[in-house]
PDB file of C-alpha atoms in Angstrom:
ATOM      1  CA  MET A   1    -217.947 155.518-111.649  1.00  0.00           C
ATOM      2  CA  ARG A   2    -214.461 154.316-111.227  1.00  0.00           C
ATOM      3  CA  ILE A   3    -212.045 156.471-109.119  1.00  0.00           C
ATOM      4  CA  ARG A   4    -208.334 155.895-109.489  1.00  0.00           C
ATOM      5  CA  PRO A   5    -205.170 157.649-108.302  1.00  0.00           C
ATOM      6  CA  ALA A   6    -203.999 160.528-110.513  1.00  0.00           C
ATOM      7  CA  VAL A   7    -201.236 159.932-113.073  1.00  0.00           C
ATOM      8  CA  PRO A   8    -199.036 162.524-114.915  1.00  0.00           C
ATOM      9  CA  GLU A   9    -201.414 162.474-117.930  1.00  0.00           C
ATOM     10  CA  ASP A  10    -204.134 163.972-115.648  1.00  0.00           C
ATOM     11  CA  ALA A  11    -201.915 166.999-114.840  1.00  0.00           C
ATOM     12  CA  GLY A  12    -203.717 169.400-117.210  1.00  0.00           C
ATOM     13  CA  GLU A  13    -207.149 168.643-115.828  1.00  0.00           C
ATOM     14  CA  LEU A  14    -205.884 168.802-112.234  1.00  0.00           C
ATOM     15  CA  THR A  15    -204.140 172.171-112.915  1.00  0.00           C
ATOM     16  CA  ASP A  16    -207.313 173.670-114.359  1.00  0.00           C
ATOM     17  CA  LEU A  17    -209.484 172.308-111.612  1.00  0.00           C
ATOM     18  CA  HIS A  18    -207.166 173.651-108.958  1.00  0.00           C
ATOM     19  CA  LEU A  19    -207.115 177.114-110.609  1.00  0.00           C
ATOM     20  CA  ASP A  20    -210.985 177.108-111.011  1.00  0.00           C
ATOM     21  CA  VAL A  21    -211.570 176.144-107.387  1.00  0.00           C
ATOM     22  CA  TRP A  22    -209.332 178.919-106.167  1.00  0.00           C
ATOM     23  CA  ASP A  23    -211.164 181.424-108.417  1.00  0.00           C
ATOM     24  CA  GLU A  24    -214.519 180.332-107.106  1.00  0.00           C
ATOM     25  CA  ALA A  25    -213.448 180.155-103.467  1.00  0.00           C
ATOM     26  CA  TYR A  26    -211.494 183.265-103.212  1.00  0.00           C
ATOM     27  CA  SER A  27    -212.999 185.698-105.680  1.00  0.00           C
ATOM     28  CA  GLY A  28    -213.952 188.777-103.786  1.00  0.00           C
ATOM     29  CA  LEU A  29    -211.902 187.774-100.776  1.00  0.00           C
ATOM     30  CA  ILE A  30    -208.412 188.264-102.181  1.00  0.00           C
ATOM     31  CA  SER A  31    -207.039 190.571-104.855  1.00  0.00           C
ATOM     32  CA  GLU A  32    -208.064 189.679-108.397  1.00  0.00           C
ATOM     33  CA  ASP A  33    -204.398 190.306-109.252  1.00  0.00           C
ATOM     34  CA  VAL A  34    -203.404 187.309-107.079  1.00  0.00           C
ATOM     35  CA  LEU A  35    -205.875 185.041-108.944  1.00  0.00           C
ATOM     36  CA  ALA A  36    -204.660 186.398-112.334  1.00  0.00           C
ATOM     37  CA  GLU A  37    -201.028 185.763-111.362  1.00  0.00           C
ATOM     38  CA  ARG A  38    -201.854 182.212-110.431  1.00  0.00           C
ATOM     39  CA  ARG A  39    -203.355 181.648-113.923  1.00  0.00           C
ATOM     40  CA  ALA A  40    -200.413 183.394-115.538  1.00  0.00           C
ATOM     41  CA  ARG A  41    -198.160 180.713-114.044  1.00  0.00           C
ATOM     42  CA  ARG A  42    -200.239 177.827-115.186  1.00  0.00           C
ATOM     43  CA  ASP A  43    -197.255 176.131-116.915  1.00  0.00           C
ATOM     44  CA  GLN A  44    -195.429 176.039-113.608  1.00  0.00           C
ATOM     45  CA  ARG A  45    -198.419 174.526-111.924  1.00  0.00           C
ATOM     46  CA  LEU A  46    -198.778 172.036-114.676  1.00  0.00           C
ATOM     47  CA  HIS A  47    -195.188 170.892-114.220  1.00  0.00           C
ATOM     48  CA  LYS A  48    -195.704 170.584-110.442  1.00  0.00           C
ATOM     49  CA  TRP A  49    -198.786 168.339-110.951  1.00  0.00           C
ATOM     50  CA  LYS A  50    -196.872 166.197-113.488  1.00  0.00           C
ATOM     51  CA  SER A  51    -193.908 165.781-111.029  1.00  0.00           C
ATOM     52  CA  THR A  52    -195.992 165.010-107.984  1.00  0.00           C
ATOM     53  CA  THR A  53    -198.225 162.295-109.529  1.00  0.00           C
ATOM     54  CA  PRO A  54    -196.975 158.717-109.756  1.00  0.00           C
ATOM     55  CA  ARG A  55    -195.851 157.414-113.201  1.00  0.00           C
ATOM     56  CA  THR A  56    -198.349 154.491-113.050  1.00  0.00           C
ATOM     57  CA  CYS A  57    -201.624 153.930-111.445  1.00  0.00           C
ATOM     58  CA  PRO A  58    -201.113 151.628-108.450  1.00  0.00           C
ATOM     59  CA  ALA A  59    -204.515 150.039-108.975  1.00  0.00           C
ATOM     60  CA  ALA A  60    -203.434 148.950-112.513  1.00  0.00           C
ATOM     61  CA  ARG A  61    -200.459 146.887-111.278  1.00  0.00           C
TER      62      ARG A  61
END
């Protein structure tokens, strides 16, 4: 298995993983409405992941 830094093209998978982890970790501990609201704002989270990942993979340079 090869592990590399995230790039903007990974944003969709990172967004979904982040949402899934929150659902699994906090279901039953916080309001389901909070978790549903996080999912409803998926597009905003996707944009944030795209903007916080480097444009190119440093290992590929």
